[in-house]
Tab-separated table of C-alpha atoms in Angstrom:
chain	number	residue	atom	x	y	z
A	170	UNK	CA	28.431	0.240	-8.929
A	171	UNK	CA	25.573	0.083	-6.435
A	172	UNK	CA	22.030	1.254	-7.092
A	173	UNK	CA	20.994	4.726	-5.948
A	174	UNK	CA	17.980	4.478	-3.651
A	175	UNK	CA	15.895	7.519	-2.776
A	176	UNK	CA	14.972	8.181	0.865
A	177	UNK	CA	11.476	7.568	2.236
A	178	UNK	CA	10.714	11.146	3.290
A	179	UNK	CA	7.729	10.263	5.484
A	180	UNK	CA	10.135	8.405	7.758
A	181	UNK	CA	12.014	11.642	8.423
A	182	UNK	CA	8.747	13.401	9.248
A	183	UNK	CA	7.703	10.522	11.506
A	184	UNK	CA	11.055	10.651	13.279
A	185	UNK	CA	10.516	14.345	13.956
A	186	UNK	CA	6.997	13.577	15.217
A	187	UNK	CA	8.279	10.993	17.669
A	188	UNK	CA	10.857	13.470	18.908
A	189	UNK	CA	8.102	16.007	19.532
A	190	UNK	CA	6.116	13.371	21.429
A	191	UNK	CA	9.173	12.564	23.534
A	192	UNK	CA	9.322	16.262	24.418
A	193	UNK	CA	5.729	16.173	25.621
A	194	UNK	CA	3.931	17.455	22.527
A	195	UNK	CA	0.613	15.941	21.460
A	196	UNK	CA	1.058	14.266	18.068
A	197	UNK	CA	-1.500	12.714	15.705
A	198	UNK	CA	0.072	10.152	13.361
A	199	UNK	CA	-1.450	10.259	9.877
A	200	UNK	CA	1.806	9.784	7.960
A	201	UNK	CA	2.042	6.011	7.547
A	202	UNK	CA	-0.329	3.510	6.018
A	203	UNK	CA	-0.720	1.410	9.105
A	204	UNK	CA	-3.851	0.797	11.168
A	205	UNK	CA	-3.754	2.254	14.672
A	206	UNK	CA	-5.644	-0.809	15.862
A	207	UNK	CA	-3.801	-3.966	16.844
A	208	UNK	CA	-4.198	-7.529	15.655
A	209	UNK	CA	-7.592	-9.168	16.240
A	210	UNK	CA	-8.153	-10.219	19.844
A	211	UNK	CA	-8.377	-13.923	19.023
A	212	UNK	CA	-5.115	-13.753	17.064
A	213	UNK	CA	-3.377	-12.134	20.041
A	214	UNK	CA	-4.786	-14.815	22.357
A	215	UNK	CA	-3.445	-17.502	20.046
A	216	UNK	CA	-0.035	-15.833	20.069
A	217	UNK	CA	0.005	-15.921	23.880
A	218	UNK	CA	-0.896	-19.609	23.810
A	219	UNK	CA	1.889	-20.393	21.338
A	220	UNK	CA	4.448	-18.402	23.318
A	221	UNK	CA	3.678	-20.534	26.365
A	222	UNK	CA	3.702	-23.871	24.560
A	223	UNK	CA	5.939	-23.785	21.483
A	224	UNK	CA	9.657	-23.026	21.215
A	225	UNK	CA	9.077	-22.170	17.546
A	226	UNK	CA	11.781	-21.932	14.886
A	227	UNK	CA	12.033	-21.734	11.102
A	228	UNK	CA	8.648	-22.894	9.875
A	229	UNK	CA	6.196	-22.524	7.017
A	230	UNK	CA	2.575	-23.072	8.031
A	231	UNK	CA	0.802	-25.467	5.682
A	232	UNK	CA	-2.575	-24.710	7.330
A	233	UNK	CA	-2.054	-20.994	6.651
A	234	UNK	CA	-1.160	-21.655	2.999
A	235	UNK	CA	-4.336	-23.707	2.640
A	236	UNK	CA	-6.386	-20.975	4.280
A	237	UNK	CA	-5.004	-18.324	1.926
A	238	UNK	CA	-5.753	-20.546	-1.070
A	239	UNK	CA	-9.306	-20.956	0.226
A	240	UNK	CA	-9.561	-17.170	0.502
A	241	UNK	CA	-9.037	-16.851	-3.259
A	242	UNK	CA	-11.770	-19.397	-3.936
A	243	UNK	CA	-14.186	-17.733	-1.524
A	244	UNK	CA	-13.488	-14.096	-2.405
A	245	UNK	CA	-12.682	-14.219	-6.116
A	246	UNK	CA	-13.856	-17.585	-7.405
A	247	UNK	CA	-10.374	-18.586	-8.576
A	248	UNK	CA	-8.495	-21.799	-7.871
A	249	UNK	CA	-5.086	-21.489	-6.212
A	250	UNK	CA	-3.066	-24.514	-5.134
A	251	UNK	CA	-1.651	-23.977	-1.621
A	252	UNK	CA	1.817	-24.659	-3.023
A	253	UNK	CA	1.445	-21.519	-5.154
A	254	UNK	CA	1.332	-19.500	-1.920
A	255	UNK	CA	4.777	-18.367	-0.729
A	256	UNK	CA	4.619	-17.020	2.830
A	257	UNK	CA	6.810	-13.944	3.267
A	258	UNK	CA	7.966	-11.463	5.921
A	259	UNK	CA	5.418	-8.889	4.782
A	260	UNK	CA	4.695	-7.517	1.311
A	261	UNK	CA	8.137	-5.945	0.746
A	262	UNK	CA	10.014	-9.274	0.508
A	263	UNK	CA	7.186	-10.568	-1.679
A	264	UNK	CA	8.013	-7.834	-4.182
A	265	UNK	CA	11.692	-8.763	-4.110
A	266	UNK	CA	10.775	-12.384	-4.820
A	267	UNK	CA	8.353	-11.473	-7.594
A	268	UNK	CA	10.682	-9.066	-9.371
A	269	UNK	CA	13.719	-11.343	-9.102
A	270	UNK	CA	11.766	-14.381	-10.317
A	271	UNK	CA	10.481	-12.631	-13.426
A	272	UNK	CA	13.142	-10.194	-14.554
A	273	UNK	CA	16.872	-9.834	-15.252
A	274	UNK	CA	18.997	-6.729	-14.637
A	275	UNK	CA	18.218	-4.114	-17.246
A	276	UNK	CA	14.616	-5.223	-17.786
A	277	UNK	CA	12.036	-2.450	-17.747
A	278	UNK	CA	9.179	-2.481	-15.218
A	279	UNK	CA	6.305	0.000	-15.471
A	280	UNK	CA	4.064	1.345	-12.718
A	281	UNK	CA	1.866	4.344	-11.998
A	282	UNK	CA	3.107	7.722	-10.867
A	283	UNK	CA	2.001	8.585	-8.180
A	284	UNK	CA	2.650	5.204	-6.637
A	285	UNK	CA	4.101	3.544	-3.586
A	286	UNK	CA	7.652	4.747	-3.022
A	287	UNK	CA	9.103	1.240	-2.725
A	288	UNK	CA	8.037	0.213	-6.234
A	289	UNK	CA	10.536	2.622	-7.728
A	290	UNK	CA	13.290	1.917	-5.235
A	291	UNK	CA	12.968	-1.884	-5.148
A	292	UNK	CA	13.019	-1.933	-8.947
A	293	UNK	CA	16.177	0.183	-8.917
A	294	UNK	CA	17.800	-1.876	-6.136
A	295	UNK	CA	17.473	-4.982	-8.314
A	296	UNK	CA	19.095	-3.135	-11.251
A	297	UNK	CA	15.874	-3.055	-13.215
A	298	UNK	CA	14.757	0.083	-15.055
A	299	UNK	CA	11.675	1.857	-13.665
A	300	UNK	CA	9.177	3.130	-16.236
A	301	UNK	CA	6.871	5.562	-14.462
A	302	UNK	CA	3.532	6.283	-16.105
A	303	UNK	CA	2.188	9.683	-15.131
A	304	UNK	CA	-1.431	9.327	-14.016
A	305	UNK	CA	-3.427	12.420	-13.136
A	306	UNK	CA	-6.978	13.420	-12.401
A	307	UNK	CA	-8.079	12.663	-15.978
A	308	UNK	CA	-7.150	8.992	-15.424
A	309	UNK	CA	-8.354	8.964	-11.806
A	310	UNK	CA	-4.663	8.617	-10.895
A	311	UNK	CA	-4.623	5.048	-12.256
A	312	UNK	CA	-2.941	3.157	-15.082
A	313	UNK	CA	-5.095	2.564	-18.162
A	314	UNK	CA	-4.934	0.025	-20.956
A	315	UNK	CA	-4.310	2.894	-23.384
A	316	UNK	CA	-1.250	3.991	-21.399
A	317	UNK	CA	0.190	0.466	-21.498
A	318	UNK	CA	-0.569	0.231	-25.200
A	319	UNK	CA	1.303	3.481	-25.815
A	320	UNK	CA	4.560	2.372	-24.197
A	321	UNK	CA	7.228	1.941	-26.876
A	322	UNK	CA	9.019	-0.337	-26.507
A	323	UNK	CA	6.851	-2.523	-24.310
A	324	UNK	CA	8.303	-3.044	-20.849
A	325	UNK	CA	8.988	-6.542	-19.584
A	326	UNK	CA	6.817	-6.005	-16.517
A	327	UNK	CA	3.981	-4.013	-14.984
A	328	UNK	CA	3.131	-3.401	-11.320
A	329	UNK	CA	-0.560	-2.742	-10.683
A	330	UNK	CA	-2.083	-1.525	-7.431
A	331	UNK	CA	-5.841	-1.396	-6.909
A	332	UNK	CA	-6.732	0.074	-4.433
A	333	UNK	CA	-3.623	2.188	-4.829
A	334	UNK	CA	-1.258	3.951	-2.485
A	335	UNK	CA	-1.234	6.996	-2.118
A	336	UNK	CA	-4.575	7.686	-3.799
A	337	UNK	CA	-6.919	4.869	-2.769
A	338	UNK	CA	-8.229	4.659	-6.340
A	339	UNK	CA	-9.560	1.351	-7.712
A	340	UNK	CA	-9.266	0.232	-11.333
A	341	UNK	CA	-12.715	-0.529	-12.761
A	342	UNK	CA	-13.257	-4.231	-13.643
A	343	UNK	CA	-13.581	-3.621	-17.395
A	344	UNK	CA	-10.450	-1.469	-17.429
A	345	UNK	CA	-8.520	-4.088	-15.472
A	346	UNK	CA	-9.560	-6.754	-17.972
A	347	UNK	CA	-8.445	-4.463	-20.811
A	348	UNK	CA	-5.061	-3.914	-19.144
A	349	UNK	CA	-4.587	-7.664	-18.813
A	350	UNK	CA	-5.468	-8.158	-22.476
A	351	UNK	CA	-2.907	-5.575	-23.597
A	352	UNK	CA	-0.225	-7.098	-21.371
A	353	UNK	CA	-0.926	-10.606	-22.612
A	354	UNK	CA	-0.726	-9.512	-26.247
A	355	UNK	CA	2.492	-7.529	-25.695
A	356	UNK	CA	4.207	-10.136	-23.493
A	357	UNK	CA	4.219	-7.973	-20.350
A	358	UNK	CA	4.274	-9.878	-17.051
A	359	UNK	CA	2.029	-8.519	-14.284
A	360	UNK	CA	2.712	-8.162	-10.558
A	361	UNK	CA	-0.457	-7.078	-8.749
A	362	UNK	CA	-0.229	-5.384	-5.361
A	363	UNK	CA	-3.487	-6.361	-3.638
A	364	UNK	CA	-2.460	-5.410	-0.124
A	365	UNK	CA	-5.473	-3.086	0.271
A	366	UNK	CA	-8.043	-5.620	-0.840
A	367	UNK	CA	-10.886	-5.784	1.638
A	368	UNK	CA	-10.640	-2.017	2.204
A	369	UNK	CA	-13.133	-0.438	-0.185
A	370	UNK	CA	-16.081	1.931	0.181
A	371	UNK	CA	-18.172	0.812	-2.775
A	372	UNK	CA	-17.679	-2.179	-5.021
A	373	UNK	CA	-14.943	-4.593	-3.948
A	374	UNK	CA	-11.687	-4.574	-5.885
A	375	UNK	CA	-11.211	-7.273	-8.495
A	376	UNK	CA	-8.173	-9.554	-8.282
A	377	UNK	CA	-5.979	-9.731	-11.360
A	378	UNK	CA	-6.085	-13.519	-10.940
A	379	UNK	CA	-9.681	-13.385	-12.152
A	380	UNK	CA	-8.358	-12.290	-15.551
A	381	UNK	CA	-4.769	-13.540	-15.615
A	382	UNK	CA	-3.736	-16.757	-13.841
A	383	UNK	CA	-0.094	-16.105	-14.780
A	384	UNK	CA	0.029	-12.902	-12.734
A	385	UNK	CA	1.964	-12.736	-9.456
A	386	UNK	CA	-0.089	-11.454	-6.530
A	387	UNK	CA	1.355	-9.653	-3.494
A	388	UNK	CA	-0.662	-9.383	-0.294
A	389	UNK	CA	-0.093	-8.983	3.424
A	390	UNK	CA	-1.640	-9.087	6.873
A	391	UNK	CA	-0.565	-5.472	7.473
A	392	UNK	CA	-3.619	-3.562	6.240
A	393	UNK	CA	-7.004	-5.334	6.341
A	394	UNK	CA	-5.895	-7.665	9.152
A	395	UNK	CA	-4.332	-4.798	11.146
A	396	UNK	CA	-1.093	-6.736	11.738
A	397	UNK	CA	1.591	-4.449	10.302
A	398	UNK	CA	4.148	-5.152	13.032
A	399	UNK	CA	3.811	-8.926	12.720
A	400	UNK	CA	5.654	-8.895	9.361
A	401	UNK	CA	3.602	-11.509	7.558
A	402	UNK	CA	2.577	-11.527	3.913
A	403	UNK	CA	2.347	-13.760	0.913
A	404	UNK	CA	3.067	-14.058	-2.788
A	405	UNK	CA	0.916	-16.119	-5.156
A	406	UNK	CA	2.930	-17.410	-8.101
A	407	UNK	CA	1.943	-19.502	-11.145
A	408	UNK	CA	2.966	-23.178	-10.917
A	409	UNK	CA	5.998	-22.716	-13.171
A	410	UNK	CA	7.554	-20.247	-10.720
A	411	UNK	CA	6.989	-22.138	-7.447
A	412	UNK	CA	10.496	-23.584	-7.259
A	413	UNK	CA	12.177	-20.287	-8.183
A	414	UNK	CA	10.161	-18.334	-5.615
A	415	UNK	CA	10.739	-20.892	-2.853
A	416	UNK	CA	14.484	-20.890	-3.538
A	417	UNK	CA	14.647	-17.112	-3.248
A	418	UNK	CA	12.513	-17.022	-0.113
A	419	UNK	CA	14.618	-19.686	1.585
A	420	UNK	CA	17.942	-18.088	0.747
A	421	UNK	CA	17.076	-14.435	1.232
A	422	UNK	CA	14.569	-14.505	4.085
A	423	UNK	CA	14.262	-18.107	5.390
A	424	UNK	CA	10.673	-18.040	6.716
A	425	UNK	CA	8.250	-15.495	8.142
A	426	UNK	CA	8.027	-15.241	11.945
A	427	UNK	CA	6.475	-18.419	13.301
A	428	UNK	CA	4.426	-16.541	15.869
A	429	UNK	CA	2.906	-14.336	13.165
A	430	UNK	CA	1.912	-17.373	11.117
A	431	UNK	CA	0.013	-18.892	14.031
A	432	UNK	CA	-1.745	-15.589	14.683
A	433	UNK	CA	-2.453	-14.965	11.001
A	434	UNK	CA	-4.316	-18.235	10.620
A	435	UNK	CA	-6.667	-17.252	13.444
A	436	UNK	CA	-7.047	-13.709	12.067
A	437	UNK	CA	-8.796	-15.072	8.983
A	438	UNK	CA	-11.740	-15.987	11.222
A	439	UNK	CA	-12.002	-12.575	12.916
A	440	UNK	CA	-14.079	-10.920	10.206
A	441	UNK	CA	-16.581	-9.235	12.501
A	442	UNK	CA	-13.847	-7.377	14.374
A	443	UNK	CA	-11.995	-6.505	11.176
A	444	UNK	CA	-15.117	-5.245	9.431
A	445	UNK	CA	-15.601	-2.964	12.422
A	446	UNK	CA	-12.294	-1.307	11.549
A	447	UNK	CA	-13.573	-0.666	8.028
A	448	UNK	CA	-16.675	1.011	9.413
A	449	UNK	CA	-14.367	3.316	11.374
A	450	UNK	CA	-12.320	4.065	8.256
A	451	UNK	CA	-15.516	4.831	6.343
A	452	UNK	CA	-16.546	7.312	9.037
A	453	UNK	CA	-13.095	8.910	8.993
A	454	UNK	CA	-13.120	9.108	5.205
A	455	UNK	CA	-16.493	10.848	5.232
A	456	UNK	CA	-15.309	13.354	7.844
A	457	UNK	CA	-12.247	14.260	5.793
A	458	UNK	CA	-14.092	14.476	2.484
A	459	UNK	CA	-16.587	16.812	4.120
A	460	UNK	CA	-14.034	18.978	5.926
A	461	UNK	CA	-11.044	19.243	3.597
A	462	UNK	CA	-12.702	21.452	0.950
A	463	UNK	CA	-13.297	24.073	3.645
A	464	UNK	CA	-9.550	23.959	4.306
A	465	UNK	CA	-8.972	24.746	0.627
A	466	UNK	CA	-8.195	21.152	-0.366
A	467	UNK	CA	-10.729	20.673	-3.149
A	468	UNK	CA	-8.679	18.664	-5.655
A	469	UNK	CA	-8.572	15.182	-4.149
A	470	UNK	CA	-7.941	11.804	-5.782
A	471	UNK	CA	-11.043	9.569	-5.545
A	472	UNK	CA	-10.466	7.488	-2.373
A	473	UNK	CA	-12.329	4.359	-3.520
A	474	UNK	CA	-10.436	2.137	-1.104
A	475	UNK	CA	-7.431	1.828	1.219
A	476	UNK	CA	-7.306	4.552	3.899
A	477	UNK	CA	-5.748	7.555	2.200
A	478	UNK	CA	-6.613	11.031	0.969
A	479	UNK	CA	-4.198	12.359	-1.667
A	480	UNK	CA	-4.691	16.102	-1.955
A	481	UNK	CA	-3.418	18.733	-4.375
A	482	UNK	CA	-1.783	21.608	-2.486
A	483	UNK	CA	-0.214	23.461	-5.412
A	484	UNK	CA	-2.141	26.631	-4.499
A	485	UNK	CA	-0.314	26.654	-1.152
A	486	UNK	CA	3.199	25.327	-1.806
A	487	UNK	CA	5.672	23.915	-4.267
A	488	UNK	CA	7.554	22.092	-1.480
A	489	UNK	CA	5.392	19.376	0.043
A	490	UNK	CA	8.168	18.187	2.347
A	491	UNK	CA	8.561	21.580	3.990
A	492	UNK	CA	4.785	22.037	4.024
A	493	UNK	CA	4.186	18.745	5.864
A	494	UNK	CA	7.020	19.465	8.284
A	495	UNK	CA	5.590	22.926	9.043
A	496	UNK	CA	2.160	21.386	9.611
A	497	UNK	CA	3.689	18.930	12.073
A	498	UNK	CA	5.671	21.532	13.988
A	499	UNK	CA	2.761	23.954	14.231
A	500	UNK	CA	-0.128	21.540	14.898
A	501	UNK	CA	1.286	18.114	15.800
A	502	UNK	CA	-0.520	16.531	12.813
A	503	UNK	CA	1.815	14.217	10.919
A	504	UNK	CA	1.241	13.643	7.190
A	505	UNK	CA	3.212	12.348	4.196
A	506	UNK	CA	4.684	14.554	1.452
A	507	UNK	CA	3.749	13.771	-2.132
A	508	UNK	CA	7.399	13.595	-3.194
A	509	UNK	CA	7.569	10.079	-1.759
A	510	UNK	CA	5.014	8.918	-4.311
A	511	UNK	CA	5.734	11.142	-7.281
A	512	UNK	CA	9.216	12.585	-7.943
A	513	UNK	CA	7.859	14.802	-10.729
A	514	UNK	CA	4.674	16.398	-9.400
A	515	UNK	CA	4.642	15.225	-5.784
A	516	UNK	CA	6.066	18.487	-4.466
A	517	UNK	CA	2.530	19.821	-4.893
A	518	UNK	CA	0.635	17.002	-3.155
A	519	UNK	CA	0.260	15.577	0.345
A	520	UNK	CA	-1.241	12.366	1.727
A	521	UNK	CA	-3.386	11.859	4.816
A	522	UNK	CA	-3.825	8.386	6.289
A	523	UNK	CA	-7.164	7.977	8.054
A	524	UNK	CA	-6.387	4.572	9.606
A	525	UNK	CA	-6.680	6.064	13.078
A	526	UNK	CA	-9.526	6.423	15.553
A	527	UNK	CA	-12.342	8.813	14.678
A	528	UNK	CA	-11.624	11.037	17.663
A	529	UNK	CA	-8.084	11.532	16.335
A	530	UNK	CA	-9.457	12.571	12.943
A	531	UNK	CA	-11.769	15.060	14.638
A	532	UNK	CA	-8.884	16.428	16.708
A	533	UNK	CA	-6.666	16.695	13.622
A	534	UNK	CA	-9.335	18.689	11.799
A	535	UNK	CA	-9.704	21.051	14.758
A	536	UNK	CA	-5.965	21.680	14.737
A	537	UNK	CA	-5.614	22.008	10.963
A	538	UNK	CA	-8.576	24.307	10.303
A	539	UNK	CA	-6.996	27.535	11.642
A	540	UNK	CA	-3.571	26.519	10.324
A	541	UNK	CA	-4.794	26.140	6.735
A	542	UNK	CA	-6.858	29.318	7.067
A	543	UNK	CA	-3.651	31.206	7.826
A	544	UNK	CA	-1.720	29.954	4.787
A	545	UNK	CA	-1.116	32.346	1.928
A	546	UNK	CA	-1.997	31.307	-1.597
A	547	UNK	CA	0.774	31.035	-4.142
A	548	UNK	CA	0.489	33.215	-7.254
A	549	UNK	CA	-1.545	31.566	-10.003
A	550	UNK	CA	1.501	31.432	-12.269
A	551	UNK	CA	3.020	28.872	-9.878
C-alpha cells in the first residue's frame, strides 16, 4: 500500500495565476516563499565563467563544504567538520536524507501545526507517523518545551523550524535550550529546519547546534541567498551518521547541480547585496503590518523572521482555498491558503509572502484594500 500524500494547494493557485498572466492579466505573486530577486551578481558571473570553461558532471564541491563549515564557526561559534556537511539538491532532499537516516517505518515524528506542508507529507511518504502539535497565538505559533514534555508516548523525532513557515516566528533562545533538554532526556532526535536563518527583523535566530551537536540541520541557498531555482542545499549530520547520509545522497540523488555549487561558493561572499534584500523585506514587512489591520486582518502571527505574514481570516471565511482563489481572480494578488500549513484550522488562515519588490507590495495593497472592504463578515457563531 502506498502512502497518501496531500496536495500542495498553493501550487494550484499559482497555476491559475500563471494562466491569468498568459491571458494578459496583471498578477502579483505572493503565494510562494521564494525571493523575486535572482542570485547575487557575482554568483551569476561565476556561473557564466564555468559554463564557458567546464564540462561539469557529478561532483561534490569540497571548497563549498569547507565554506559552509566555516559559516557555522563564524555565525554560531560551533565547530563542524566539512565532512559532516552533505550537499543536497535543495532542502527537500535534505529532509528525506535526515528522516531516513534517523527513523524506521512506523516511528513517530512531531512538528508544529501550522507548519510547512512538506513536513507532514514527507513524513507520511517515508511511512513514518506524523504527530502534529497544535500551536496557536498563546504559544506564538511555535513549539514549546512543555508541549514536547506532554507528548505521551514520546515520539522518536522532532522537526523544529525557527524562523518558521508559514508564520515567521522565532523560538526564543531560552525556550530552544529547554526544548533540547526535554528531547535529550526523552530520547527524541531533532531535525532543525534553519532555511530562513539570516532573515530576521530583531535578534538573529539561534542554531540548534549551539545546544545539541547531535541534531541534524537542514539549510539551503533558496531563501537568504536568493537562489531557489538553483536547487542547492545542505544537511549537517553528526559524525556517526556521515556514512549513512552519504550513501542515501549518492543512491537517491547523486549530487547537486555542479553549476549551482560553483555559484553557491561565490554567493557566500556577496553579503552586501544579500543584506540589501533583507532591507527590502523589512520595508515590505512594515508596510503590511501597518496596512493589514485596516483591511480587517488584525490577528497576525508575529513575523520575527522569514518573509511571511500569516493572518487569521475566520471573520471573513471558513474556506481559505476559495477565499485566496477569489482574491486572485478579482485582484490578481496571489496568496497561499492556510490549509496547506494546518489541516485542522488552516481553513481560517491565509499567508502572504513579502519576498517581492516594494512597489509590488504597494500595488497589492492598493488592489486588496477595496476588495477586503467589500467582504461580508461571517456571523460570530462561525
